[in-house]
Amino acid sequence: MENALREMPHVVIIGAGFGGLQAAKKLACKDVRVTVIDRTNYHLFQPLLYQVATAALSPADIAAPVRAVLSKCRNIEVMLAEVQSVDVDAKKIKTTDAEIAYDFLIVATGARHSYFGHNEWEKLAPGLKSLEDAIELRRRLLMAFEYAEKITDEAARKAAMTFVIIGGGPTGVEMAGAIAEIARYTLAKDFRHIDPSQARVILIEAEPRLLAAFPEDLSASAMKQLVALGVEVRTGTRATNLTETGLQVGDEFIPCRVKIWAAGNTASFVGKTLGVPVDRVGRVMVNDDLSIPGRPEVQVIGDLANFSHQTGQSLPGVSPVAMQQGRYAGKLVRDRLAGRRTGPFHYRDKGNLATIGRASAVADLSFVRLSGFVAWIGWLVVHLWYLIGFQNRLLVLIRWSFSFFTHGRGARLITGEEGPASR
């Protein structure tokens, strides 16, 4: 069995996110040898990271071991390693401790948050791309209330209970709504010297409106729902001069301890090692079949790819794009090995969803626009459907039901080391 696998064409998939996992599933139990490389041993459901950061869910609720997900087919192996570079001429991938040769390569290493040239801000305002990010943000949020509880200086207490989210896309909107709910409902009766419901939550967006990818009426609805939760929304202005004690917003300096970055992304460095053109945020300029110029055996998908052949504009960095591209990439490899011709990739846009808070959301679907409770139900159903594993779906449904009826959040644990921004 082992020798037979070695003789099969070798497909290497870098990254076990939405795109990489779908590509692997498309090649599962086929006449190819597949190696999935990732620097973590789990697949992460990123759209629900903010719920880990705001103590609604535990890390294990939104993650599944990659080996377990892909264990049924013997033609797939999983390697825990960090990729350093790709040599497309030699058809080899260099990791920290090995070199792996490939016949076909699918690169799905995603993106990280971008600070637009101010990388020193990352320690002051963490983003939200990994479980480590979510756990650190949860620690900072809960520590802010603990710090406010034990000090008597009113100005310092007010700064500790001021939370600023920079970026008014889906992540920023969801974080702002969740923090406002924690303060006003979950923690309202837990403290003796402070009133958490008086916490100040500020959402800053440089564009004229929130959720720029949504229609204007849904953006307006999202803003209205946030304001109803007590969130201060400031559009058309930028955050500058981030320090441990606060940040500048226009002409005003806002004292605050907890700052959260949700304003931009930059593609994984792996794309730049391919030796092909990239755009200003590091995304690889791919052909209409997701391959890179001059290398039909190498495909780049998800947040790392700049695919503009369909509309003239790059596809958004959202999970449905990555999943559809992953399935296409896996099918393309199979078709090429079978001598079949495959047409160009075509993305089917099924719409956008964003939740604001308990029973509040907006949904821009291909056939209807929704807001409020109905949109929130749709958001719940979609996210439960795409979670990996029945156990995770059941646990998340139970936790959401508990939270809906009690305003409780069962994952309010402070873990990790305390940094300067939390003291």
XYZ file of C-alpha atoms in Angstrom:
423
model
C 0.000 0.000 0.000
C 2.800 2.390 0.938
C 4.740 1.693 -2.262
C 1.620 2.156 -4.392
C 1.010 5.576 -2.808
C 4.612 6.636 -3.454
C 4.169 5.977 -7.149
C 1.077 8.182 -7.408
C 1.281 11.889 -8.432
C 2.026 13.983 -5.348
C -0.257 16.925 -4.540
C 0.857 19.220 -1.742
C -1.629 21.591 -0.120
C -0.176 24.353 2.042
C -2.747 25.530 4.571
C -5.701 23.707 6.160
C -8.089 26.629 6.242
C -11.348 26.798 4.323
C -9.735 26.581 0.882
C -7.057 24.019 1.670
C -9.451 21.699 3.471
C -11.957 21.758 0.614
C -9.201 20.982 -1.886
C -8.067 18.042 0.250
C -11.608 16.677 0.500
C -11.961 16.889 -3.284
C -8.851 14.725 -3.661
C -9.657 12.321 -0.829
C -9.700 8.619 -1.762
C -8.544 9.377 -5.330
C -5.519 8.045 -7.203
C -3.194 10.769 -5.954
C -0.938 11.144 -2.932
C -1.898 14.229 -0.941
C 0.147 15.981 1.739
C -1.524 18.758 3.728
C 0.937 21.060 5.486
C -0.153 23.471 8.213
C 1.592 25.174 11.115
C -1.269 24.178 13.452
C -2.919 20.787 13.845
C -6.469 22.106 13.561
C -8.870 23.647 11.080
C -10.185 26.946 12.440
C -13.655 28.324 11.744
C -12.529 31.941 11.544
C -15.973 33.628 11.241
C -16.658 32.710 14.881
C -13.292 33.804 16.291
C -14.871 36.968 17.646
C -17.144 34.793 19.814
C -14.086 33.202 21.412
C -12.619 36.692 21.901
C -15.839 37.810 23.625
C -16.215 34.664 25.791
C -19.315 33.282 24.078
C -17.520 30.151 22.856
C -14.468 28.139 23.855
C -11.564 27.624 21.412
C -12.362 23.933 20.920
C -15.906 24.802 19.829
C -14.692 26.323 16.557
C -11.681 24.136 15.783
C -11.324 20.556 14.582
C -8.145 18.420 14.326
C -7.082 18.245 10.678
C -5.958 14.627 10.999
C -9.385 13.597 12.291
C -11.215 15.475 9.525
C -9.125 13.779 6.807
C -8.542 10.395 8.475
C -10.892 8.264 6.370
C -8.757 8.171 3.213
C -5.292 6.596 3.231
C -4.074 8.718 0.328
C -3.925 11.844 2.524
C -1.240 12.592 5.081
C -1.022 15.627 7.340
C 2.247 17.328 8.232
C 2.619 19.795 11.089
C 5.230 22.232 9.795
C 5.793 25.883 8.961
C 6.541 26.661 5.330
C 9.411 29.066 4.717
C 9.445 29.240 0.915
C 8.508 27.547 -2.349
C 10.982 26.814 -5.163
C 8.748 26.558 -8.230
C 11.700 25.725 -10.508
C 12.752 22.707 -8.444
C 9.132 21.926 -7.461
C 10.058 21.826 -3.801
C 8.694 23.327 -0.608
C 11.070 24.291 2.170
C 9.832 24.030 5.750
C 11.738 24.676 8.972
C 13.007 21.095 9.062
C 12.458 19.439 5.657
C 12.078 19.806 1.906
C 9.012 18.337 0.210
C 8.822 17.685 -3.535
C 5.519 18.020 -5.371
C 3.908 17.359 -8.746
C 0.990 19.701 -8.076
C 0.841 22.469 -5.494
C -2.136 24.301 -3.975
C -1.177 27.290 -1.827
C -3.815 28.441 0.677
C -1.885 30.214 3.421
C -4.364 33.073 3.881
C -3.670 36.521 5.302
C -2.850 38.426 8.462
C -3.956 41.850 9.635
C -2.203 44.876 8.158
C -1.289 47.984 10.144
C -0.561 50.100 7.064
C 3.100 50.621 7.864
C 2.667 50.887 11.643
C 3.620 47.372 12.733
C 4.436 48.718 16.189
C 0.674 49.040 16.740
C 0.144 45.267 16.717
C 1.062 44.882 20.393
C -1.234 47.759 21.305
C -4.201 46.749 19.136
C -4.242 43.010 18.334
C -6.147 41.758 15.307
C -8.280 38.652 15.074
C -6.982 35.939 12.742
C -5.998 33.036 15.010
C -7.018 31.302 18.211
C -4.035 32.925 19.917
C -5.372 36.334 18.854
C -8.850 35.518 20.190
C -7.571 34.257 23.543
C -5.358 37.328 23.951
C -8.271 39.655 23.182
C -10.512 37.783 25.619
C -7.852 38.221 28.299
C -7.536 41.933 27.618
C -11.300 42.487 27.623
C -11.912 40.671 30.901
C -8.779 42.122 32.547
C -10.011 45.613 31.735
C -13.057 45.118 33.964
C -10.970 43.461 36.681
C -8.535 46.385 36.633
C -11.365 48.911 36.779
C -12.873 47.074 39.765
C -9.770 47.469 41.945
C -8.737 51.088 41.248
C -10.268 54.264 42.623
C -8.957 56.875 40.189
C -12.034 57.843 38.168
C -10.154 58.858 35.010
C -8.159 55.611 34.957
C -11.316 53.607 35.614
C -13.103 55.302 32.747
C -10.166 54.599 30.404
C -10.110 50.948 31.473
C -13.795 50.624 30.593
C -13.414 52.229 27.164
C -13.071 49.793 24.264
C -12.139 51.007 20.778
C -12.544 48.830 17.682
C -10.739 50.115 14.589
C -12.399 49.008 11.372
C -16.079 48.864 10.456
C -16.162 45.682 8.386
C -17.945 42.502 9.554
C -15.307 41.670 12.186
C -15.353 45.178 13.666
C -19.150 45.349 13.705
C -19.468 41.910 15.302
C -16.826 42.675 17.939
C -18.405 46.012 18.855
C -21.850 44.484 19.268
C -20.550 41.555 21.308
C -18.516 43.747 23.688
C -21.502 46.024 24.230
C -23.653 43.005 25.117
C -21.063 41.630 27.547
C -20.872 44.946 29.353
C -24.587 45.679 29.472
C -25.940 42.203 30.193
C -23.436 39.422 30.953
C -21.248 41.298 33.457
C -23.838 43.762 34.712
C -24.232 42.159 38.176
C -20.827 40.522 38.611
C -18.889 43.452 40.099
C -19.266 45.439 43.312
C -17.344 48.676 42.675
C -18.046 49.322 38.989
C -21.083 49.279 36.753
C -20.029 47.389 33.592
C -23.097 48.678 31.758
C -21.437 52.115 31.758
C -18.599 50.825 29.611
C -17.926 52.841 26.489
C -17.644 50.953 23.173
C -16.425 52.973 20.182
C -16.316 51.714 16.580
C -14.161 53.683 14.141
C -14.394 53.393 10.350
C -12.390 55.484 7.875
C -14.983 55.064 5.107
C -18.249 57.041 5.080
C -20.271 54.021 6.217
C -19.970 50.674 7.945
C -19.956 47.350 6.071
C -18.873 48.863 2.773
C -19.471 45.555 0.941
C -23.161 45.656 1.880
C -25.904 47.791 0.264
C -26.374 51.226 1.845
C -29.713 50.369 3.458
C -28.196 47.398 5.298
C -25.196 49.489 6.372
C -27.614 52.023 7.816
C -29.560 49.242 9.542
C -26.376 47.812 11.054
C -25.417 51.237 12.390
C -28.888 51.708 13.875
C -28.725 48.313 15.613
C -25.268 49.080 17.012
C -26.378 52.446 18.361
C -29.341 50.714 20.035
C -26.808 48.538 21.875
C -25.005 51.664 23.079
C -22.069 51.569 20.648
C -20.609 54.910 19.559
C -20.074 54.724 15.793
C -17.694 57.168 14.115
C -17.389 56.976 10.340
C -15.266 59.025 7.959
C -12.423 59.323 10.453
C -9.160 57.496 11.136
C -7.413 56.284 14.261
C -3.844 57.531 14.643
C -1.135 57.808 17.293
C -1.891 54.557 19.095
C -0.245 54.355 22.514
C -0.707 52.248 25.629
C -2.885 54.976 27.117
C -5.156 55.637 24.136
C -5.361 56.801 20.542
C -6.093 59.857 18.444
C -9.388 59.995 16.522
C -9.562 63.155 14.469
C -8.958 66.052 16.834
C -9.793 64.022 19.952
C -7.483 61.839 22.027
C -9.479 58.973 23.548
C -7.964 57.431 26.691
C -8.487 53.658 26.564
C -6.632 50.496 27.507
C -8.203 48.004 25.080
C -7.885 48.644 21.361
C -8.836 46.058 18.721
C -7.658 46.133 15.114
C -10.098 45.099 12.370
C -9.062 47.535 9.644
C -7.088 45.661 7.017
C -5.319 42.525 5.816
C -2.014 41.640 4.230
C -1.422 38.368 2.409
C 0.841 35.613 3.722
C 4.545 36.009 2.920
C 4.531 32.627 1.155
C 3.000 34.233 -1.952
C 6.067 36.417 -2.456
C 8.354 33.371 -2.550
C 6.622 32.074 -5.697
C 8.441 34.642 -7.841
C 5.349 35.957 -9.621
C 3.592 39.375 -9.498
C 1.682 40.322 -6.339
C -0.625 43.252 -5.637
C -0.073 46.006 -3.049
C -1.234 43.794 -0.156
C 0.813 40.795 -1.265
C -1.883 38.750 -3.015
C -0.687 36.659 -5.946
C -2.020 37.657 -9.369
C -3.491 34.370 -10.611
C -4.765 33.191 -13.998
C -8.445 32.405 -14.612
C -7.834 28.784 -13.498
C -6.157 29.988 -10.257
C -2.703 28.943 -11.506
C 0.263 31.291 -11.418
C 1.853 32.621 -14.632
C 4.030 30.031 -16.334
C 3.322 27.334 -13.733
C 0.066 25.472 -14.460
C 0.872 22.936 -11.735
C 0.754 25.644 -9.009
C -2.573 27.121 -7.878
C -3.110 29.866 -5.318
C -6.478 30.190 -3.593
C -8.341 32.074 -0.875
C -7.069 35.266 0.752
C -3.668 34.799 -0.890
C -5.082 35.048 -4.433
C -6.006 38.132 -6.436
C -8.606 36.772 -8.866
C -10.116 39.581 -10.952
C -11.085 37.737 -14.155
C -14.783 37.564 -13.314
C -15.748 41.163 -12.531
C -12.550 43.147 -13.028
C -12.310 43.517 -9.246
C -10.525 41.133 -6.894
C -12.842 38.708 -5.138
C -13.362 39.472 -1.432
C -11.362 37.657 1.235
C -14.265 35.675 2.681
C -14.697 31.986 3.432
C -17.175 31.207 0.596
C -14.597 32.373 -1.976
C -11.880 30.198 -0.424
C -14.157 27.157 -0.213
C -15.304 27.400 -3.829
C -11.739 27.940 -5.018
C -10.554 24.966 -2.950
C -13.132 22.655 -4.503
C -12.237 23.962 -7.974
C -8.501 23.482 -7.374
C -8.995 19.880 -6.270
C -11.210 19.140 -9.264
C -8.722 20.769 -11.648
C -5.945 18.462 -10.450
C -8.169 15.429 -10.946
C -9.231 16.570 -14.413
C -5.664 17.197 -15.534
C -4.534 13.779 -14.352
C -7.453 12.230 -16.247
C -6.708 14.252 -19.382
C -9.914 16.279 -19.092
C -10.195 19.980 -19.822
C -11.531 22.298 -17.125
C -13.029 25.739 -17.737
C -12.039 28.858 -15.775
C -13.002 29.339 -12.154
C -16.335 31.106 -11.604
C -17.417 32.347 -8.194
C -21.080 32.059 -7.232
C -21.854 34.899 -4.841
C -24.525 33.732 -2.409
C -24.494 36.946 -0.391
C -23.050 38.441 2.813
C -23.997 38.109 6.460
C -22.971 40.029 9.558
C -24.298 39.776 13.085
C -24.548 42.811 15.353
C -25.678 41.203 18.585
C -28.368 39.114 20.213
C -31.187 38.751 17.664
C -29.619 41.473 15.487
C -27.958 41.011 12.110
C -27.970 42.044 8.454
C -28.084 39.725 5.437
C -27.546 40.595 1.793
C -28.566 37.432 -0.024
C -28.803 36.960 -3.762
C -32.594 37.065 -3.652
C -33.474 39.204 -0.616
C -32.121 41.700 1.927
C -32.854 41.130 5.592
C -32.098 42.820 8.893
C -32.899 42.256 12.542
C -34.142 38.959 14.003
C -34.828 37.156 10.711
C -31.322 37.973 9.433
C -29.897 36.761 12.744
C -31.666 33.393 12.421
C -30.238 33.085 8.902
C -26.770 33.896 10.243
C -27.102 31.192 12.916
C -28.203 28.532 10.438
C -25.435 29.281 7.926
C -22.667 29.268 10.520
C -23.878 26.059 12.164
C -24.100 24.398 8.748
C -20.489 25.157 7.828
C -18.942 24.271 11.196
C -16.799 21.134 10.961
C -18.105 18.158 12.947
C -21.461 17.237 14.475
C -20.133 17.595 18.031
C -19.021 21.185 17.411
C -22.375 22.051 15.837
C -24.253 20.615 18.806
C -22.060 22.308 21.408
C -22.260 25.686 19.682
C -26.042 25.390 19.342
C -26.337 24.621 23.074
C -24.065 27.532 24.031
C -25.933 29.932 21.754
C -29.271 28.797 23.188
C -27.976 29.294 26.738
C -26.640 32.740 25.854
C -29.879 33.776 24.140
C -32.115 32.916 27.078
C -29.807 33.964 29.922
C -27.344 36.508 28.455
C -24.700 34.244 29.966
C -21.262 33.505 28.514
C -19.618 30.381 29.830
C -16.047 30.917 28.601
C -15.088 33.925 30.743
C -11.621 32.644 31.589
C -8.575 34.876 31.874
C -5.578 32.922 30.613
C -2.144 33.816 29.274
C 0.476 36.246 30.483
C -0.389 39.826 31.317
C 1.147 42.394 28.985
C 1.633 46.155 29.235
C -1.716 46.968 27.640
C -3.601 45.031 30.312
C -1.960 46.206 33.499
